[in-house]
Short mmCIF file of C-alpha atoms and ligand atoms in Angstrom, two decimals:
data_model
loop_
_atom_site.label_atom_id
_atom_site.label_comp_id
_atom_site.label_asym_id
_atom_site.label_seq_id
_atom_site.Cartn_x
_atom_site.Cartn_y
_atom_site.Cartn_z
CA UNK A 1 61.50 -2.38 38.18
CA UNK A 2 59.22 -4.82 36.08
CA UNK A 3 60.60 -8.18 36.43
CA UNK A 4 59.52 -11.74 37.38
CA UNK A 5 58.96 -12.36 41.08
CA UNK A 6 57.87 -15.45 42.70
CA UNK A 7 56.78 -16.58 46.17
CA UNK A 8 55.94 -19.67 48.04
CA UNK A 9 52.74 -21.02 47.41
CA UNK A 10 49.75 -19.72 49.94
CA UNK A 11 49.73 -21.60 53.46
CA UNK A 12 46.15 -22.57 54.76
CA UNK A 13 45.52 -19.21 56.40
CA UNK A 14 46.70 -17.22 53.50
CA UNK A 15 44.91 -15.87 50.64
CA UNK A 16 46.00 -15.24 46.90
CA UNK A 17 44.67 -12.00 45.65
CA UNK A 18 44.62 -10.03 42.50
CA UNK A 19 45.35 -6.26 43.18
CA UNK A 20 42.81 -4.02 41.09
CA UNK A 21 43.61 -0.49 42.28
CA UNK A 22 46.02 1.22 44.53
CA UNK A 23 47.09 4.84 45.26
CA UNK A 24 50.78 5.88 45.25
CA UNK A 25 51.77 7.06 48.81
CA UNK A 26 54.74 8.73 50.26
CA UNK A 27 55.94 5.53 52.14
CA UNK A 28 56.56 3.94 48.48
CA UNK A 29 58.91 6.86 47.38
CA UNK A 30 60.83 6.64 50.76
CA UNK A 31 61.18 2.99 49.95
CA UNK A 32 62.46 3.81 46.50
CA UNK A 33 64.91 6.45 47.85
CA UNK A 34 65.94 4.21 50.34
CA UNK A 35 65.49 6.72 53.10
CA UNK A 36 65.02 7.59 55.73
CA UNK A 37 65.78 3.52 56.01
CA UNK A 38 66.46 1.15 53.39
CA UNK A 39 63.73 -1.10 53.79
CA UNK A 40 65.40 -3.97 51.74
CA UNK A 41 68.25 -4.13 54.05
CA UNK A 42 66.16 -3.70 57.10
CA UNK A 43 64.28 -6.94 55.86
CA UNK A 44 67.40 -8.67 54.93
CA UNK A 45 66.13 -9.19 51.51
CA UNK A 46 67.54 -8.42 48.06
CA UNK A 47 64.48 -7.07 46.54
CA UNK A 48 60.79 -6.58 47.45
CA UNK A 49 57.41 -5.70 46.05
CA UNK A 50 56.12 -2.53 47.54
CA UNK A 51 52.59 -1.15 48.00
CA UNK A 52 50.81 -1.78 51.46
CA UNK A 53 47.30 -0.24 50.57
CA UNK A 54 44.88 -1.31 48.03
CA UNK A 55 41.80 -3.08 46.71
CA UNK A 56 42.10 -6.36 45.78
CA UNK A 57 39.95 -9.66 44.55
CA UNK A 58 40.10 -12.92 46.30
CA UNK A 59 41.55 -15.48 43.90
CA UNK A 60 42.50 -18.40 45.92
CA UNK A 61 41.65 -18.89 49.78
CA UNK A 62 43.67 -21.27 51.65
CA UNK A 63 42.00 -24.13 53.03
CA UNK A 64 41.23 -23.05 56.58
CA UNK A 65 40.33 -19.54 55.27
CA UNK A 66 36.73 -18.78 56.65
CA UNK A 67 36.36 -14.93 56.49
CA UNK A 68 36.66 -14.40 52.53
CA UNK A 69 35.82 -16.35 49.45
CA UNK A 70 36.79 -16.29 45.87
CA UNK A 71 35.87 -13.05 44.16
CA UNK A 72 35.38 -10.88 47.41
CA UNK A 73 36.76 -7.51 46.87
CA UNK A 74 38.85 -6.62 50.00
CA UNK A 75 40.81 -3.74 51.58
CA UNK A 76 44.53 -4.58 52.51
CA UNK A 77 45.20 -3.93 56.03
CA UNK A 78 48.89 -3.41 56.52
CA UNK A 79 49.02 -4.67 60.06
CA UNK A 80 51.76 -7.09 59.94
CA UNK A 81 52.73 -7.04 63.49
CA UNK A 82 50.87 -5.14 66.15
CA UNK A 83 51.60 -4.23 69.75
CA UNK A 84 49.33 -5.59 72.76
CA UNK A 85 47.14 -2.52 71.92
CA UNK A 86 46.64 -3.24 68.31
CA UNK A 87 48.85 -0.90 66.84
CA UNK A 88 51.09 -1.60 64.05
CA UNK A 89 54.88 -2.13 64.61
CA UNK A 90 55.73 -3.74 61.24
CA UNK A 91 54.05 -2.87 58.27
CA UNK A 92 53.04 -5.49 55.53
CA UNK A 93 54.97 -4.86 51.96
CA UNK A 94 57.17 -2.19 53.98
CA UNK A 95 59.53 -3.25 56.77
CA UNK A 96 57.72 -6.69 57.63
CA UNK A 97 60.35 -9.42 56.07
CA UNK A 98 58.61 -11.75 53.70
CA UNK A 99 55.60 -9.86 52.63
CA UNK A 100 54.80 -8.69 48.88
CA UNK A 101 52.93 -5.49 48.17
CA UNK A 102 49.97 -4.80 45.61
CA UNK A 103 52.82 -3.73 42.70
CA UNK A 104 52.22 -7.28 41.45
CA UNK A 105 49.62 -9.02 39.42
CA UNK A 106 48.97 -11.54 41.93
CA UNK A 107 50.28 -11.42 45.65
CA UNK A 108 49.46 -13.23 48.63
CA UNK A 109 48.36 -11.99 52.36
CA UNK A 110 47.11 -13.50 55.66
CA UNK A 111 43.55 -13.79 55.87
CA UNK A 112 43.18 -11.55 58.97
CA UNK A 113 44.85 -8.61 56.96
CA UNK A 114 41.91 -8.62 54.43
CA UNK A 115 38.94 -6.47 55.22
CA UNK A 116 35.72 -7.49 52.82
CA UNK A 117 33.95 -4.13 51.33
CA UNK A 118 30.70 -3.71 52.51
CA UNK A 119 28.39 -5.35 49.80
CA UNK A 120 26.37 -2.08 49.53
CA UNK A 121 29.04 0.56 49.95
CA UNK A 122 28.40 4.16 48.83
CA UNK A 123 31.77 4.69 47.14
CA UNK A 124 33.42 3.35 44.37
CA UNK A 125 36.68 0.97 44.35
CA UNK A 126 38.84 3.95 42.88
CA UNK A 127 37.37 6.09 46.03
CA UNK A 128 38.71 3.45 48.70
CA UNK A 129 41.69 2.43 47.03
CA UNK A 130 42.67 6.22 46.48
CA UNK A 131 41.86 7.33 50.14
CA UNK A 132 41.57 4.36 53.14
CA UNK A 133 45.43 4.38 54.32
CA UNK A 134 45.54 8.01 54.75
CA UNK A 135 42.10 8.35 55.75
CA UNK A 136 42.32 5.82 58.47
CA UNK A 137 45.78 7.10 59.84
CA UNK A 138 44.13 10.85 59.75
CA UNK A 139 41.14 9.78 61.81
CA UNK A 140 43.19 7.88 64.20
CA UNK A 141 45.79 10.89 64.74
CA UNK A 142 42.52 13.62 65.03
CA UNK A 143 41.29 11.38 67.67
CA UNK A 144 44.29 11.82 69.73
CA UNK A 145 45.12 15.59 68.87
CA UNK A 146 41.49 16.56 69.66
CA UNK A 147 41.25 14.66 72.83
CA UNK A 148 44.45 16.30 73.90
CA UNK A 149 43.31 19.88 72.91
CA UNK A 150 40.11 19.43 74.86
CA UNK A 151 42.08 18.07 77.79
CA UNK A 152 43.08 21.81 78.21
CA UNK A 153 40.67 24.07 76.95
CA UNK A 154 36.92 24.37 78.31
CA UNK A 155 35.24 26.18 75.73
CA UNK A 156 33.55 24.49 72.85
CA UNK A 157 34.89 25.56 69.75
CA UNK A 158 31.26 26.60 68.73
CA UNK A 159 31.47 29.12 71.46
CA UNK A 160 34.52 30.84 70.23
CA UNK A 161 34.78 33.63 67.97
CA UNK A 162 36.64 33.03 65.58
CA UNK A 163 36.45 29.32 65.57
CA UNK A 164 39.91 27.66 66.88
CA UNK A 165 42.41 27.25 63.77
CA UNK A 166 43.56 24.21 62.74
CA UNK A 167 46.18 24.17 60.01
CA UNK A 168 47.96 21.82 58.09
CA UNK A 169 51.30 20.97 56.58
CA UNK A 170 51.79 17.96 54.25
CA UNK A 171 49.49 16.08 51.64
CA UNK A 172 46.49 13.88 51.80
CA UNK A 173 46.71 12.58 55.56
CA UNK A 174 46.66 16.44 56.35
CA UNK A 175 43.61 17.32 54.36
CA UNK A 176 41.66 14.42 55.49
CA UNK A 177 42.37 15.36 59.27
CA UNK A 178 41.27 18.90 58.63
CA UNK A 179 37.83 17.83 57.21
CA UNK A 180 37.62 16.08 60.84
CA UNK A 181 38.71 19.17 62.47
CA UNK A 182 36.09 21.37 60.62
CA UNK A 183 33.05 18.73 61.72
CA UNK A 184 34.43 19.13 65.31
CA UNK A 185 34.01 23.03 64.72
CA UNK A 186 37.67 24.34 63.92
CA UNK A 187 38.28 26.79 61.21
CA UNK A 188 40.73 24.58 58.80
CA UNK A 189 43.50 26.29 56.81
CA UNK A 190 46.02 24.06 54.58
CA UNK A 191 49.20 25.28 53.05
CA UNK A 192 49.83 24.18 49.15
CA UNK A 193 52.21 25.52 46.50
CA UNK A 194 49.89 24.22 43.70
CA UNK A 195 47.23 26.19 42.21
CA UNK A 196 44.86 23.37 41.61
CA UNK A 197 45.00 21.97 45.04
CA UNK A 198 44.50 25.24 46.42
CA UNK A 199 41.18 25.52 44.68
CA UNK A 200 40.51 22.01 45.85
CA UNK A 201 41.35 23.07 49.43
CA UNK A 202 38.93 26.18 49.10
CA UNK A 203 36.29 24.02 47.44
CA UNK A 204 36.20 21.92 50.77
CA UNK A 205 35.52 25.04 52.70
CA UNK A 206 39.10 25.29 54.12
CA UNK A 207 41.37 28.26 53.76
CA UNK A 208 44.01 27.85 51.27
CA UNK A 209 47.35 29.23 52.39
CA UNK A 210 49.76 29.72 49.25
CA UNK A 211 53.28 28.76 50.51
CA UNK A 212 54.65 30.37 47.34
CA UNK A 213 54.17 33.64 49.56
CA UNK A 214 56.74 32.64 51.79
CA UNK A 215 59.37 30.40 49.80
CA UNK A 216 62.22 30.46 52.10
CA UNK A 217 60.54 28.68 54.99
CA UNK A 218 63.03 26.08 54.89
CA UNK A 219 64.75 26.04 58.45
CA UNK A 220 68.15 24.64 58.58
CA UNK A 221 69.86 25.50 61.82
CA UNK A 222 73.64 24.75 60.24
CA UNK A 223 72.76 27.48 57.55
CA UNK A 224 71.11 29.66 59.64
CA UNK A 225 74.38 30.13 61.55
CA UNK A 226 77.01 30.23 58.77
CA UNK A 227 74.72 32.04 55.91
CA UNK A 228 73.58 35.65 56.49
CA UNK A 229 71.48 36.07 53.32
CA UNK A 230 69.91 32.52 54.20
CA UNK A 231 69.14 33.70 57.65
CA UNK A 232 67.45 36.95 56.44
CA UNK A 233 65.52 35.29 53.72
CA UNK A 234 64.36 32.60 56.14
CA UNK A 235 62.95 35.23 58.89
CA UNK A 236 61.38 37.24 56.06
CA UNK A 237 59.39 33.89 55.16
CA UNK A 238 58.82 33.14 58.58
CA UNK A 239 57.46 36.63 59.48
CA UNK A 240 55.17 36.39 56.30
CA UNK A 241 53.73 32.81 57.66
CA UNK A 242 53.25 34.01 61.27
CA UNK A 243 51.38 37.02 60.35
CA UNK A 244 49.04 34.99 57.99
CA UNK A 245 48.33 32.37 60.83
CA UNK A 246 47.74 35.38 63.09
CA UNK A 247 45.45 36.78 61.09
CA UNK A 248 43.61 33.38 60.60
CA UNK A 249 43.36 32.63 64.33
CA UNK A 250 42.02 36.38 65.70
CA UNK A 251 45.73 36.79 66.99
CA UNK A 252 45.33 33.63 69.30
CA UNK A 253 47.60 31.38 67.27
CA UNK A 254 46.92 28.13 65.77
CA UNK A 255 44.72 25.73 68.27
CA UNK A 256 46.27 22.36 66.49
CA UNK A 257 48.99 22.46 63.70
CA UNK A 258 49.16 19.15 61.83
CA UNK A 259 52.77 18.83 60.71
CA UNK A 260 53.91 15.76 58.46
CA UNK A 261 56.64 17.70 56.93
CA UNK A 262 59.50 18.36 59.85
CA UNK A 263 62.48 19.93 59.80
CA UNK A 264 62.03 23.00 57.23
CA UNK A 265 58.60 24.08 58.92
CA UNK A 266 59.15 22.82 62.73
CA UNK A 267 60.04 26.29 64.16
CA UNK A 268 57.79 28.40 62.37
CA UNK A 269 55.22 25.83 63.47
CA UNK A 270 55.96 26.00 67.21
CA UNK A 271 55.87 29.59 66.91
CA UNK A 272 52.37 29.65 65.05
CA UNK A 273 50.87 27.46 67.70
CA UNK A 274 48.95 29.48 70.15
CA UNK A 275 48.59 29.06 74.06
CA UNK A 276 47.41 25.00 74.71
CA UNK A 277 48.15 24.08 71.40
CA UNK A 278 48.64 20.80 69.85
CA UNK A 279 51.23 20.16 67.35
CA UNK A 280 50.38 16.68 65.91
CA UNK A 281 52.16 14.51 63.34
CA UNK A 282 52.20 11.10 61.93
CA UNK A 283 55.17 12.12 59.29
CA UNK A 284 58.80 13.19 58.81
CA UNK A 285 58.71 13.87 55.17
CA UNK A 286 61.75 16.46 55.28
CA UNK A 287 63.79 15.56 58.30
CA UNK A 288 62.98 13.82 61.56
CA UNK A 289 65.63 15.37 63.92
CA UNK A 290 63.86 18.58 65.30
CA UNK A 291 64.95 20.68 68.32
CA UNK A 292 62.41 22.20 70.66
CA UNK A 293 62.92 24.66 73.44
CA UNK A 294 61.16 22.74 76.26
CA UNK A 295 60.78 25.71 78.55
CA UNK A 296 58.76 27.49 75.81
CA UNK A 297 56.83 24.37 75.30
CA UNK A 298 55.92 23.78 78.81
CA UNK A 299 55.25 27.75 79.44
CA UNK A 300 52.71 27.69 76.47
CA UNK A 301 51.48 24.07 77.36
CA UNK A 302 51.81 22.68 73.95
CA UNK A 303 51.13 19.01 73.65
CA UNK A 304 53.10 17.29 70.88
CA UNK A 305 51.07 14.21 69.58
CA UNK A 306 53.13 11.52 67.61
CA UNK A 307 51.05 8.37 66.20
CA UNK A 308 51.59 6.14 63.41
CA UNK A 309 48.88 4.25 61.15
CA UNK A 310 45.69 3.46 63.33
CA UNK A 311 44.47 1.12 65.69
CA UNK A 312 43.54 -2.48 64.35
CA UNK A 313 40.61 -2.51 66.73
CA UNK A 314 39.17 0.72 65.42
CA UNK A 315 38.97 -0.39 61.55
CA UNK A 316 35.34 -1.33 61.57
CA UNK A 317 34.40 1.89 63.38
CA UNK A 318 35.95 4.03 61.06
CA UNK A 319 34.73 1.95 57.96
CA UNK A 320 31.18 2.26 59.61
CA UNK A 321 31.64 6.14 60.01
CA UNK A 322 33.02 6.81 56.56
CA UNK A 323 29.65 4.94 55.08
CA UNK A 324 27.42 6.89 57.46
CA UNK A 325 29.24 10.48 57.24
CA UNK A 326 30.39 10.83 53.91
CA UNK A 327 33.67 11.44 55.11
CA UNK A 328 35.38 10.48 51.63
CA UNK A 329 37.35 11.97 48.69
CA UNK A 330 36.08 12.53 45.34
CA UNK A 331 38.32 11.18 42.48
CA UNK A 332 37.08 13.24 39.99
CA UNK A 333 38.65 12.47 36.56
CA UNK A 334 41.89 12.42 37.67
CA UNK A 335 44.25 10.10 35.62
CA UNK A 336 44.27 6.33 36.45
CA UNK A 337 47.77 5.03 35.72
CA UNK A 338 47.99 1.47 34.31
CA UNK A 339 50.20 -1.00 35.58
CA UNK A 340 52.91 -0.45 32.79
CA UNK A 341 52.99 3.20 33.70
CA UNK A 342 53.69 2.87 37.37
CA UNK A 343 57.51 3.66 37.02
CA UNK A 344 56.12 7.11 35.32
CA UNK A 345 53.63 7.64 38.32
CA UNK A 346 56.64 7.09 40.67
CA UNK A 347 58.72 9.96 38.54
CA UNK A 348 55.40 12.25 38.60
CA UNK A 349 55.25 12.22 42.31
CA UNK A 350 58.70 12.68 43.16
CA UNK A 351 59.01 15.73 40.75
CA UNK A 352 55.87 17.19 41.91
CA UNK A 353 53.96 16.65 38.60
CA UNK A 354 50.80 15.47 40.18
CA UNK A 355 47.74 17.72 40.97
CA UNK A 356 46.11 15.22 43.32
CA UNK A 357 47.16 14.18 46.86
CA UNK A 358 45.70 10.82 46.00
CA UNK A 359 47.23 9.38 42.76
CA UNK A 360 45.55 6.37 41.43
CA UNK A 361 47.01 3.04 39.69
CA UNK A 362 45.21 -0.05 38.25
CA UNK A 363 47.10 -3.27 38.09
CA UNK A 364 44.20 -5.77 37.38
CA UNK A 365 40.78 -5.37 35.67
CA UNK A 366 37.78 -5.18 37.92
N1 LIG B 1 53.21 7.30 60.06
C1 LIG B 1 52.04 7.02 59.44
O1 LIG B 1 51.36 6.09 59.55
C2 LIG B 1 51.80 7.77 58.11
C3 LIG B 1 50.74 7.60 57.36
C4 LIG B 1 50.67 8.15 56.34
C5 LIG B 1 51.72 9.22 55.73
N2 LIG B 1 52.77 9.17 56.65
C6 LIG B 1 53.97 10.18 56.19
O2 LIG B 1 53.50 11.63 56.17
C7 LIG B 1 54.00 12.37 55.09
C8 LIG B 1 53.09 13.13 54.36
O3 LIG B 1 52.13 12.09 53.66
P1 LIG B 1 51.16 12.38 52.79
O4 LIG B 1 50.44 11.25 52.27
O5 LIG B 1 50.01 13.14 53.90
O6 LIG B 1 51.46 13.84 51.70
P2 LIG B 1 52.41 13.63 50.40
O7 LIG B 1 51.65 12.87 49.51
O8 LIG B 1 53.64 13.16 50.92
O9 LIG B 1 52.54 15.28 50.22
C9 LIG B 1 53.30 16.17 50.92
C10 LIG B 1 53.10 17.52 50.56
O10 LIG B 1 53.62 18.43 51.20
C11 LIG B 1 53.63 19.60 50.65
N3 LIG B 1 55.36 19.97 50.92
C12 LIG B 1 56.30 19.40 50.32
N4 LIG B 1 57.61 19.87 50.84
C13 LIG B 1 56.93 21.04 51.93
C14 LIG B 1 57.69 21.70 52.53
N5 LIG B 1 59.01 21.84 52.46
N6 LIG B 1 57.20 22.80 53.34
C15 LIG B 1 55.74 22.61 53.28
N7 LIG B 1 55.15 21.84 52.38
C16 LIG B 1 55.64 20.80 51.96
C17 LIG B 1 53.73 19.20 49.40
O11 LIG B 1 52.32 19.74 48.85
P3 LIG B 1 52.33 21.02 47.74
O12 LIG B 1 52.66 20.58 46.57
O13 LIG B 1 50.59 21.15 47.65
O14 LIG B 1 52.63 22.23 48.15
C18 LIG B 1 53.36 17.78 49.24
O15 LIG B 1 52.61 17.36 47.85
C19 LIG B 1 54.73 11.34 54.40
O16 LIG B 1 56.14 11.72 54.82
C20 LIG B 1 54.37 10.16 54.56
O17 LIG B 1 55.25 9.09 54.53
C21 LIG B 1 52.82 8.61 57.62
#
């Protein structure tokens, strides 16, 4: 909703900023839908401004601020509260009380949560804004998942024929992570039901898997028990999916499955995973209460990895890696929604009208 919103003036360690670009992300839709949690209720507030990632321009630093100055371009780091190891517990402009996001002409943030962009960055502001939240999450999740896989498999991917298969369910996070898997010598495959996305997946050298080939892969234990027609359609779709994974993996099953969807695909994912396979996730887009058969998971030596965002202390390394390696998305000629059009963007995202996994909006002029 477009309305007036005010907040107390900045304290000496805070910075008044003008958001320039951001990207619509799943957490923003989860907040609007008030599911799986109602963040306003959780924060004990009647209303809030969402948007926890974006490129911002420093307008006015507080008196004690030393790391940034007026005019600097920065990325917002959403680590409102972290644990003893630097992992996020409460997210800025999401579940951290009293924080204001980038869907406002002006907002404020603690100095320590602003990361100045390198002056000579090889990427545009739009590229940074569209990607960094999901890329950093992907970097962290892949780091753990890859280390887990290597902890049980001695053979180098380069010596495996065919290479080990990394398969992805989800959107931008899964794509970014599969790019890292490719760099580590894995064969990458990604599911999508959108023809333009399938073409983009292929253009990245990944194997596009058209999920319209298995339209009833929507596991629901209650319906499976009560509805014979549903059960039959589900099983047919699951068979088709498992056959595809078997062929792509030389019948070994997937080495790694990145699953940020959850309930509809969980059962098939575990069946698609090969021995010593890693199921790795940061997301629960369509259901977070999942069932596993522990005996199967133990006997097949499956490792389940759960992570959230990334580590505050890794961010400079990730940024340096992105600058050095070219691990960054191309924004192409995609539409950039104007500030007034953000409600339309939210609707287009919710109804699956977008071709990009990284939809952009602009708040203030560069
Ligand atoms: N914990 C964290 O730190 C963290 C960070 C980032 C994201 N997440 C979470 O991870 C989830 C994914 O986020 P994202 O930004 O990568 O992607 P996203 O923008 O949420 O896109 C998800 C995509 O998954 C596909 N999909 C939807 N329903 C499906 C189903 N039933 N089966 C298989 N595929 C389905 C659709 O792709 P097609 O239309 O192409 O088929 C959809 O566009 C979200 O819930 C998000 O909140 C968590």
